[in-house]
Amino acid sequence: MQRGNMMKIIPGPASKELGEKIADLSGSEKVTVIYKVFPDGENYVRLEGDVQNEHVAIVQTTSAPQDTNLMQLAFVAAAAKRNAARKVTAIVPYFAYARQDKAFLKGENANVETVAAMLHTAGIDELITVNVHSEKALAKFPFPAFNLTAIPLLAEHFVQRGFKGAFALAPDKGAMYIAEQAQMVLGGGSGHLEKERDPYTGQTSQTGKNLEVKGQIVIIFDDIISTGGTIVGAARILHERGAKQVFAACVHPLLIGDAEKRILEAGVKEIVGTDSVPKRASKVSLASLISNELKAKQSG
Ligand code: R5P
């Protein structure tokens, strides 16, 4: 039976805790996913709950192991459709392959488009993601895709801890809009570094022309921290320029390998991320941001 605009939430295996928080905050019923990985590595999922004629929202991030998490998302979506769900929304806080949004070199593929096509085939009708690396890529998806920003939430976390007035720094010009969103909440200054990346080696170099941060508390805001190289380089420049304290904030704390250690060793006081990627640094939850979006969609 259809229950007006109410949605059922399916917390996926990769975002179980976040999915449950979203269901609680949005007052939605939960559908549990039974899942396992067979000894040969294949994934199995089963929905434990009725989805017939329901609009369901699957919460499943796709950080590492990306391909497993993507397959589980596809299988849960397909299981929902096979069991007669009327609409499937995917809530994918971290969207894997989003940085591979175009063929940079001859012979490459725009892998993010292939992932979207695969999810569409599986049964996904709509997508909500958070601070996706390339918003332009979403326009090419075969279903409506919405991008939320968690930067104000991250900045608010720092305000609550007494850092009102801190300087918001973007590690490159392209991320300046992120620093500006943070500045709106923090009320201090903002600026950016210059970053260049070699398309073959992936090596980056950073410079900080005209950056005035002497004596200031600086929070570096980025969408992703992966290897930590960008933050380590930025912290070095900030310390050279006389910053009093340096923090790092990001939406997606991938923090590969020893990234966390390297960042802290570079003099960054603390790393604050969101539960888009469940890690020790995930101190800010996306649950309120996403449940508010769902409530707005349900009433709209
Ligand atoms: C790149 O353009 C992104 O916004 C991040 O700055 C980048 O992905 C961070 O990567 P890493 O931590 O490996 O330097």
JSON list of N, CA and C in Angstrom, two decimals, residues 42-104:
[
{"chain": "A", "resi": 42, "resn": "GLU", "atom": "N", "xyz": [32.04, -12.85, -3.89]},
{"chain": "A", "resi": 42, "resn": "GLU", "atom": "CA", "xyz": [30.80, -12.31, -4.46]},
{"chain": "A", "resi": 42, "resn": "GLU", "atom": "C", "xyz": [29.89, -11.80, -3.35]},
{"chain": "A", "resi": 43, "resn": "ASN", "atom": "N", "xyz": [29.14, -10.72, -3.67]},
{"chain": "A", "resi": 43, "resn": "ASN", "atom": "CA", "xyz": [28.23, -10.11, -2.69]},
{"chain": "A", "resi": 43, "resn": "ASN", "atom": "C", "xyz": [26.84, -10.71, -2.79]},
{"chain": "A", "resi": 44, "resn": "TYR", "atom": "N", "xyz": [26.16, -10.74, -1.64]},
{"chain": "A", "resi": 44, "resn": "TYR", "atom": "CA", "xyz": [24.77, -11.21, -1.56]},
{"chain": "A", "resi": 44, "resn": "TYR", "atom": "C", "xyz": [24.01, -10.18, -0.76]},
{"chain": "A", "resi": 45, "resn": "VAL", "atom": "N", "xyz": [22.81, -9.79, -1.20]},
{"chain": "A", "resi": 45, "resn": "VAL", "atom": "CA", "xyz": [21.96, -8.91, -0.38]},
{"chain": "A", "resi": 45, "resn": "VAL", "atom": "C", "xyz": [20.52, -9.43, -0.43]},
{"chain": "A", "resi": 46, "resn": "ARG", "atom": "N", "xyz": [19.80, -9.19, 0.65]},
{"chain": "A", "resi": 46, "resn": "ARG", "atom": "CA", "xyz": [18.35, -9.52, 0.70]},
{"chain": "A", "resi": 46, "resn": "ARG", "atom": "C", "xyz": [17.67, -8.45, 1.54]},
{"chain": "A", "resi": 47, "resn": "LEU", "atom": "N", "xyz": [16.52, -7.95, 1.04]},
{"chain": "A", "resi": 47, "resn": "LEU", "atom": "CA", "xyz": [15.77, -6.95, 1.80]},
{"chain": "A", "resi": 47, "resn": "LEU", "atom": "C", "xyz": [14.86, -7.64, 2.77]},
{"chain": "A", "resi": 48, "resn": "GLU", "atom": "N", "xyz": [14.96, -7.23, 4.02]},
{"chain": "A", "resi": 48, "resn": "GLU", "atom": "CA", "xyz": [14.10, -7.82, 5.03]},
{"chain": "A", "resi": 48, "resn": "GLU", "atom": "C", "xyz": [13.01, -6.80, 5.37]},
{"chain": "A", "resi": 49, "resn": "GLY", "atom": "N", "xyz": [11.97, -6.78, 4.57]},
{"chain": "A", "resi": 49, "resn": "GLY", "atom": "CA", "xyz": [10.90, -5.80, 4.77]},
{"chain": "A", "resi": 49, "resn": "GLY", "atom": "C", "xyz": [10.19, -5.58, 3.46]},
{"chain": "A", "resi": 50, "resn": "ASP", "atom": "N", "xyz": [8.98, -5.06, 3.54]},
{"chain": "A", "resi": 50, "resn": "ASP", "atom": "CA", "xyz": [8.14, -4.90, 2.36]},
{"chain": "A", "resi": 50, "resn": "ASP", "atom": "C", "xyz": [8.41, -3.54, 1.69]},
{"chain": "A", "resi": 51, "resn": "VAL", "atom": "N", "xyz": [8.63, -3.56, 0.40]},
{"chain": "A", "resi": 51, "resn": "VAL", "atom": "CA", "xyz": [8.86, -2.30, -0.31]},
{"chain": "A", "resi": 51, "resn": "VAL", "atom": "C", "xyz": [7.84, -2.09, -1.44]},
{"chain": "A", "resi": 52, "resn": "GLN", "atom": "N", "xyz": [6.87, -2.96, -1.51]},
{"chain": "A", "resi": 52, "resn": "GLN", "atom": "CA", "xyz": [5.89, -2.88, -2.61]},
{"chain": "A", "resi": 52, "resn": "GLN", "atom": "C", "xyz": [5.19, -1.52, -2.62]},
{"chain": "A", "resi": 53, "resn": "ASN", "atom": "N", "xyz": [5.19, -0.88, -3.77]},
{"chain": "A", "resi": 53, "resn": "ASN", "atom": "CA", "xyz": [4.58, 0.45, -3.98]},
{"chain": "A", "resi": 53, "resn": "ASN", "atom": "C", "xyz": [5.22, 1.57, -3.16]},
{"chain": "A", "resi": 54, "resn": "GLU", "atom": "N", "xyz": [6.37, 1.31, -2.58]},
{"chain": "A", "resi": 54, "resn": "GLU", "atom": "CA", "xyz": [7.02, 2.31, -1.72]},
{"chain": "A", "resi": 54, "resn": "GLU", "atom": "C", "xyz": [8.06, 3.10, -2.50]},
{"chain": "A", "resi": 55, "resn": "HIS", "atom": "N", "xyz": [8.26, 4.35, -2.05]},
{"chain": "A", "resi": 55, "resn": "HIS", "atom": "CA", "xyz": [9.43, 5.12, -2.49]},
{"chain": "A", "resi": 55, "resn": "HIS", "atom": "C", "xyz": [10.51, 4.81, -1.46]},
{"chain": "A", "resi": 56, "resn": "VAL", "atom": "N", "xyz": [11.59, 4.19, -1.89]},
{"chain": "A", "resi": 56, "resn": "VAL", "atom": "CA", "xyz": [12.65, 3.82, -0.95]},
{"chain": "A", "resi": 56, "resn": "VAL", "atom": "C", "xyz": [13.90, 4.66, -1.22]},
{"chain": "A", "resi": 57, "resn": "ALA", "atom": "N", "xyz": [14.63, 4.94, -0.15]},
{"chain": "A", "resi": 57, "resn": "ALA", "atom": "CA", "xyz": [15.91, 5.66, -0.28]},
{"chain": "A", "resi": 57, "resn": "ALA", "atom": "C", "xyz": [17.00, 4.77, 0.31]},
{"chain": "A", "resi": 58, "resn": "ILE", "atom": "N", "xyz": [17.94, 4.37, -0.53]},
{"chain": "A", "resi": 58, "resn": "ILE", "atom": "CA", "xyz": [19.05, 3.51, -0.08]},
{"chain": "A", "resi": 58, "resn": "ILE", "atom": "C", "xyz": [20.21, 4.42, 0.30]},
{"chain": "A", "resi": 59, "resn": "VAL", "atom": "N", "xyz": [20.73, 4.25, 1.52]},
{"chain": "A", "resi": 59, "resn": "VAL", "atom": "CA", "xyz": [21.88, 5.05, 1.95]},
{"chain": "A", "resi": 59, "resn": "VAL", "atom": "C", "xyz": [23.12, 4.16, 1.86]},
{"chain": "A", "resi": 60, "resn": "GLN", "atom": "N", "xyz": [24.00, 4.48, 0.94]},
{"chain": "A", "resi": 60, "resn": "GLN", "atom": "CA", "xyz": [25.18, 3.64, 0.76]},
{"chain": "A", "resi": 60, "resn": "GLN", "atom": "C", "xyz": [26.31, 4.49, 0.18]},
{"chain": "A", "resi": 61, "resn": "THR", "atom": "N", "xyz": [27.35, 4.68, 0.99]},
{"chain": "A", "resi": 61, "resn": "THR", "atom": "CA", "xyz": [28.49, 5.43, 0.46]},
{"chain": "A", "resi": 61, "resn": "THR", "atom": "C", "xyz": [29.31, 4.51, -0.43]},
{"chain": "A", "resi": 62, "resn": "THR", "atom": "N", "xyz": [30.16, 5.08, -1.27]},
{"chain": "A", "resi": 62, "resn": "THR", "atom": "CA", "xyz": [30.93, 4.22, -2.19]},
{"chain": "A", "resi": 62, "resn": "THR", "atom": "C", "xyz": [32.43, 4.53, -2.12]},
{"chain": "A", "resi": 63, "resn": "SER", "atom": "N", "xyz": [32.87, 4.79, -0.90]},
{"chain": "A", "resi": 63, "resn": "SER", "atom": "CA", "xyz": [34.33, 4.89, -0.68]},
{"chain": "A", "resi": 63, "resn": "SER", "atom": "C", "xyz": [34.87, 3.46, -0.66]},
{"chain": "A", "resi": 64, "resn": "ALA", "atom": "N", "xyz": [36.16, 3.29, -0.39]},
{"chain": "A", "resi": 64, "resn": "ALA", "atom": "CA", "xyz": [36.78, 1.96, -0.47]},
{"chain": "A", "resi": 64, "resn": "ALA", "atom": "C", "xyz": [36.13, 0.96, 0.50]},
{"chain": "A", "resi": 65, "resn": "PRO", "atom": "N", "xyz": [35.89, -0.27, 0.09]},
{"chain": "A", "resi": 65, "resn": "PRO", "atom": "CA", "xyz": [36.14, -0.83, -1.24]},
{"chain": "A", "resi": 65, "resn": "PRO", "atom": "C", "xyz": [35.05, -0.40, -2.23]},
{"chain": "A", "resi": 66, "resn": "GLN", "atom": "N", "xyz": [35.43, 0.53, -3.12]},
{"chain": "A", "resi": 66, "resn": "GLN", "atom": "CA", "xyz": [34.47, 1.17, -4.03]},
{"chain": "A", "resi": 66, "resn": "GLN", "atom": "C", "xyz": [33.62, 0.18, -4.80]},
{"chain": "A", "resi": 67, "resn": "ASP", "atom": "N", "xyz": [34.28, -0.81, -5.43]},
{"chain": "A", "resi": 67, "resn": "ASP", "atom": "CA", "xyz": [33.54, -1.67, -6.35]},
{"chain": "A", "resi": 67, "resn": "ASP", "atom": "C", "xyz": [32.56, -2.57, -5.59]},
{"chain": "A", "resi": 68, "resn": "THR", "atom": "N", "xyz": [32.96, -3.04, -4.42]},
{"chain": "A", "resi": 68, "resn": "THR", "atom": "CA", "xyz": [32.04, -3.83, -3.59]},
{"chain": "A", "resi": 68, "resn": "THR", "atom": "C", "xyz": [30.85, -2.97, -3.17]},
{"chain": "A", "resi": 69, "resn": "ASN", "atom": "N", "xyz": [31.13, -1.75, -2.72]},
{"chain": "A", "resi": 69, "resn": "ASN", "atom": "CA", "xyz": [30.05, -0.89, -2.26]},
{"chain": "A", "resi": 69, "resn": "ASN", "atom": "C", "xyz": [29.11, -0.51, -3.40]},
{"chain": "A", "resi": 70, "resn": "LEU", "atom": "N", "xyz": [29.68, -0.31, -4.59]},
{"chain": "A", "resi": 70, "resn": "LEU", "atom": "CA", "xyz": [28.84, 0.00, -5.76]},
{"chain": "A", "resi": 70, "resn": "LEU", "atom": "C", "xyz": [27.97, -1.19, -6.13]},
{"chain": "A", "resi": 71, "resn": "MET", "atom": "N", "xyz": [28.56, -2.38, -6.11]},
{"chain": "A", "resi": 71, "resn": "MET", "atom": "CA", "xyz": [27.78, -3.58, -6.47]},
{"chain": "A", "resi": 71, "resn": "MET", "atom": "C", "xyz": [26.66, -3.80, -5.47]},
{"chain": "A", "resi": 72, "resn": "GLN", "atom": "N", "xyz": [26.96, -3.62, -4.17]},
{"chain": "A", "resi": 72, "resn": "GLN", "atom": "CA", "xyz": [25.92, -3.78, -3.16]},
{"chain": "A", "resi": 72, "resn": "GLN", "atom": "C", "xyz": [24.79, -2.78, -3.40]},
{"chain": "A", "resi": 73, "resn": "LEU", "atom": "N", "xyz": [25.16, -1.54, -3.73]},
{"chain": "A", "resi": 73, "resn": "LEU", "atom": "CA", "xyz": [24.14, -0.51, -4.01]},
{"chain": "A", "resi": 73, "resn": "LEU", "atom": "C", "xyz": [23.28, -0.94, -5.20]},
{"chain": "A", "resi": 74, "resn": "ALA", "atom": "N", "xyz": [23.93, -1.41, -6.25]},
{"chain": "A", "resi": 74, "resn": "ALA", "atom": "CA", "xyz": [23.19, -1.85, -7.44]},
{"chain": "A", "resi": 74, "resn": "ALA", "atom": "C", "xyz": [22.27, -3.02, -7.11]},
{"chain": "A", "resi": 75, "resn": "PHE", "atom": "N", "xyz": [22.78, -3.97, -6.33]},
{"chain": "A", "resi": 75, "resn": "PHE", "atom": "CA", "xyz": [21.97, -5.15, -5.99]},
{"chain": "A", "resi": 75, "resn": "PHE", "atom": "C", "xyz": [20.78, -4.77, -5.09]},
{"chain": "A", "resi": 76, "resn": "VAL", "atom": "N", "xyz": [20.99, -3.86, -4.14]},
{"chain": "A", "resi": 76, "resn": "VAL", "atom": "CA", "xyz": [19.88, -3.45, -3.27]},
{"chain": "A", "resi": 76, "resn": "VAL", "atom": "C", "xyz": [18.82, -2.72, -4.11]},
{"chain": "A", "resi": 77, "resn": "ALA", "atom": "N", "xyz": [19.27, -1.87, -5.02]},
{"chain": "A", "resi": 77, "resn": "ALA", "atom": "CA", "xyz": [18.32, -1.14, -5.88]},
{"chain": "A", "resi": 77, "resn": "ALA", "atom": "C", "xyz": [17.53, -2.12, -6.74]},
{"chain": "A", "resi": 78, "resn": "ALA", "atom": "N", "xyz": [18.23, -3.09, -7.31]},
{"chain": "A", "resi": 78, "resn": "ALA", "atom": "CA", "xyz": [17.57, -4.08, -8.17]},
{"chain": "A", "resi": 78, "resn": "ALA", "atom": "C", "xyz": [16.60, -4.93, -7.35]},
{"chain": "A", "resi": 79, "resn": "ALA", "atom": "N", "xyz": [16.99, -5.27, -6.12]},
{"chain": "A", "resi": 79, "resn": "ALA", "atom": "CA", "xyz": [16.11, -6.06, -5.25]},
{"chain": "A", "resi": 79, "resn": "ALA", "atom": "C", "xyz": [14.85, -5.26, -4.91]},
{"chain": "A", "resi": 80, "resn": "ALA", "atom": "N", "xyz": [15.02, -3.95, -4.70]},
{"chain": "A", "resi": 80, "resn": "ALA", "atom": "CA", "xyz": [13.87, -3.09, -4.39]},
{"chain": "A", "resi": 80, "resn": "ALA", "atom": "C", "xyz": [12.91, -3.07, -5.58]},
{"chain": "A", "resi": 81, "resn": "LYS", "atom": "N", "xyz": [13.45, -2.89, -6.78]},
{"chain": "A", "resi": 81, "resn": "LYS", "atom": "CA", "xyz": [12.60, -2.84, -7.97]},
{"chain": "A", "resi": 81, "resn": "LYS", "atom": "C", "xyz": [11.94, -4.19, -8.23]},
{"chain": "A", "resi": 82, "resn": "ARG", "atom": "N", "xyz": [12.70, -5.28, -8.04]},
{"chain": "A", "resi": 82, "resn": "ARG", "atom": "CA", "xyz": [12.15, -6.63, -8.26]},
{"chain": "A", "resi": 82, "resn": "ARG", "atom": "C", "xyz": [11.00, -6.90, -7.29]},
{"chain": "A", "resi": 83, "resn": "ASN", "atom": "N", "xyz": [11.08, -6.24, -6.11]},
{"chain": "A", "resi": 83, "resn": "ASN", "atom": "CA", "xyz": [10.03, -6.42, -5.11]},
{"chain": "A", "resi": 83, "resn": "ASN", "atom": "C", "xyz": [9.02, -5.27, -5.16]},
{"chain": "A", "resi": 84, "resn": "ALA", "atom": "N", "xyz": [8.94, -4.65, -6.35]},
{"chain": "A", "resi": 84, "resn": "ALA", "atom": "CA", "xyz": [7.88, -3.70, -6.71]},
{"chain": "A", "resi": 84, "resn": "ALA", "atom": "C", "xyz": [7.92, -2.35, -6.02]},
{"chain": "A", "resi": 85, "resn": "ALA", "atom": "N", "xyz": [9.13, -1.88, -5.61]},
{"chain": "A", "resi": 85, "resn": "ALA", "atom": "CA", "xyz": [9.23, -0.50, -5.12]},
{"chain": "A", "resi": 85, "resn": "ALA", "atom": "C", "xyz": [8.83, 0.42, -6.27]},
{"chain": "A", "resi": 86, "resn": "ARG", "atom": "N", "xyz": [8.13, 1.53, -5.96]},
{"chain": "A", "resi": 86, "resn": "ARG", "atom": "CA", "xyz": [7.68, 2.38, -7.07]},
{"chain": "A", "resi": 86, "resn": "ARG", "atom": "C", "xyz": [8.77, 3.39, -7.47]},
{"chain": "A", "resi": 87, "resn": "LYS", "atom": "N", "xyz": [9.65, 3.76, -6.53]},
{"chain": "A", "resi": 87, "resn": "LYS", "atom": "CA", "xyz": [10.73, 4.69, -6.85]},
{"chain": "A", "resi": 87, "resn": "LYS", "atom": "C", "xyz": [11.92, 4.39, -5.96]},
{"chain": "A", "resi": 88, "resn": "VAL", "atom": "N", "xyz": [13.11, 4.44, -6.55]},
{"chain": "A", "resi": 88, "resn": "VAL", "atom": "CA", "xyz": [14.33, 4.18, -5.78]},
{"chain": "A", "resi": 88, "resn": "VAL", "atom": "C", "xyz": [15.25, 5.41, -5.86]},
{"chain": "A", "resi": 89, "resn": "THR", "atom": "N", "xyz": [15.48, 5.99, -4.68]},
{"chain": "A", "resi": 89, "resn": "THR", "atom": "CA", "xyz": [16.44, 7.10, -4.58]},
{"chain": "A", "resi": 89, "resn": "THR", "atom": "C", "xyz": [17.71, 6.55, -3.95]},
{"chain": "A", "resi": 90, "resn": "ALA", "atom": "N", "xyz": [18.84, 6.86, -4.53]},
{"chain": "A", "resi": 90, "resn": "ALA", "atom": "CA", "xyz": [20.11, 6.44, -3.92]},
{"chain": "A", "resi": 90, "resn": "ALA", "atom": "C", "xyz": [20.71, 7.65, -3.21]},
{"chain": "A", "resi": 91, "resn": "ILE", "atom": "N", "xyz": [21.02, 7.47, -1.93]},
{"chain": "A", "resi": 91, "resn": "ILE", "atom": "CA", "xyz": [21.73, 8.52, -1.19]},
{"chain": "A", "resi": 91, "resn": "ILE", "atom": "C", "xyz": [23.16, 8.03, -1.06]},
{"chain": "A", "resi": 92, "resn": "VAL", "atom": "N", "xyz": [24.03, 8.64, -1.83]},
{"chain": "A", "resi": 92, "resn": "VAL", "atom": "CA", "xyz": [25.42, 8.19, -1.91]},
{"chain": "A", "resi": 92, "resn": "VAL", "atom": "C", "xyz": [26.32, 9.35, -1.47]},
{"chain": "A", "resi": 93, "resn": "PRO", "atom": "N", "xyz": [26.63, 9.42, -0.17]},
{"chain": "A", "resi": 93, "resn": "PRO", "atom": "CA", "xyz": [27.37, 10.60, 0.32]},
{"chain": "A", "resi": 93, "resn": "PRO", "atom": "C", "xyz": [28.69, 10.80, -0.42]},
{"chain": "A", "resi": 94, "resn": "TYR", "atom": "N", "xyz": [29.48, 9.74, -0.55]},
{"chain": "A", "resi": 94, "resn": "TYR", "atom": "CA", "xyz": [30.72, 9.84, -1.34]},
{"chain": "A", "resi": 94, "resn": "TYR", "atom": "C", "xyz": [30.51, 9.06, -2.62]},
{"chain": "A", "resi": 95, "resn": "PHE", "atom": "N", "xyz": [30.59, 9.76, -3.74]},
{"chain": "A", "resi": 95, "resn": "PHE", "atom": "CA", "xyz": [30.34, 9.10, -5.02]},
{"chain": "A", "resi": 95, "resn": "PHE", "atom": "C", "xyz": [31.66, 8.68, -5.67]},
{"chain": "A", "resi": 96, "resn": "ALA", "atom": "N", "xyz": [31.88, 7.37, -5.69]},
{"chain": "A", "resi": 96, "resn": "ALA", "atom": "CA", "xyz": [33.13, 6.83, -6.24]},
{"chain": "A", "resi": 96, "resn": "ALA", "atom": "C", "xyz": [33.29, 7.20, -7.71]},
{"chain": "A", "resi": 97, "resn": "TYR", "atom": "N", "xyz": [34.47, 7.33, -8.13]},
{"chain": "A", "resi": 97, "resn": "TYR", "atom": "CA", "xyz": [34.86, 7.61, -9.52]},
{"chain": "A", "resi": 97, "resn": "TYR", "atom": "C", "xyz": [34.50, 9.03, -9.97]},
{"chain": "A", "resi": 98, "resn": "ALA", "atom": "N", "xyz": [34.02, 9.88, -9.03]},
{"chain": "A", "resi": 98, "resn": "ALA", "atom": "CA", "xyz": [33.61, 11.23, -9.44]},
{"chain": "A", "resi": 98, "resn": "ALA", "atom": "C", "xyz": [34.78, 12.06, -9.94]},
{"chain": "A", "resi": 99, "resn": "ARG", "atom": "N", "xyz": [36.00, 11.71, -9.50]},
{"chain": "A", "resi": 99, "resn": "ARG", "atom": "CA", "xyz": [37.16, 12.48, -9.98]},
{"chain": "A", "resi": 99, "resn": "ARG", "atom": "C", "xyz": [37.54, 12.05, -11.40]},
{"chain": "A", "resi": 100, "resn": "GLN", "atom": "N", "xyz": [37.00, 10.91, -11.86]},
{"chain": "A", "resi": 100, "resn": "GLN", "atom": "CA", "xyz": [37.28, 10.46, -13.24]},
{"chain": "A", "resi": 100, "resn": "GLN", "atom": "C", "xyz": [36.10, 10.89, -14.10]},
{"chain": "A", "resi": 101, "resn": "ASP", "atom": "N", "xyz": [35.92, 12.22, -14.21]},
{"chain": "A", "resi": 101, "resn": "ASP", "atom": "CA", "xyz": [34.73, 12.75, -14.87]},
{"chain": "A", "resi": 101, "resn": "ASP", "atom": "C", "xyz": [34.94, 13.09, -16.33]},
{"chain": "A", "resi": 102, "resn": "LYS", "atom": "N", "xyz": [36.16, 12.95, -16.81]},
{"chain": "A", "resi": 102, "resn": "LYS", "atom": "CA", "xyz": [36.36, 13.14, -18.25]},
{"chain": "A", "resi": 102, "resn": "LYS", "atom": "C", "xyz": [37.58, 12.34, -18.70]},
{"chain": "A", "resi": 103, "resn": "ALA", "atom": "N", "xyz": [37.66, 12.17, -20.01]},
{"chain": "A", "resi": 103, "resn": "ALA", "atom": "CA", "xyz": [38.84, 11.50, -20.55]},
{"chain": "A", "resi": 103, "resn": "ALA", "atom": "C", "xyz": [39.92, 12.57, -20.67]},
{"chain": "A", "resi": 104, "resn": "PHE", "atom": "N", "xyz": [40.86, 12.58, -19.72]},
{"chain": "A", "resi": 104, "resn": "PHE", "atom": "CA", "xyz": [41.91, 13.60, -19.74]},
{"chain": "A", "resi": 104, "resn": "PHE", "atom": "C", "xyz": [42.93, 13.30, -20.84]}
]
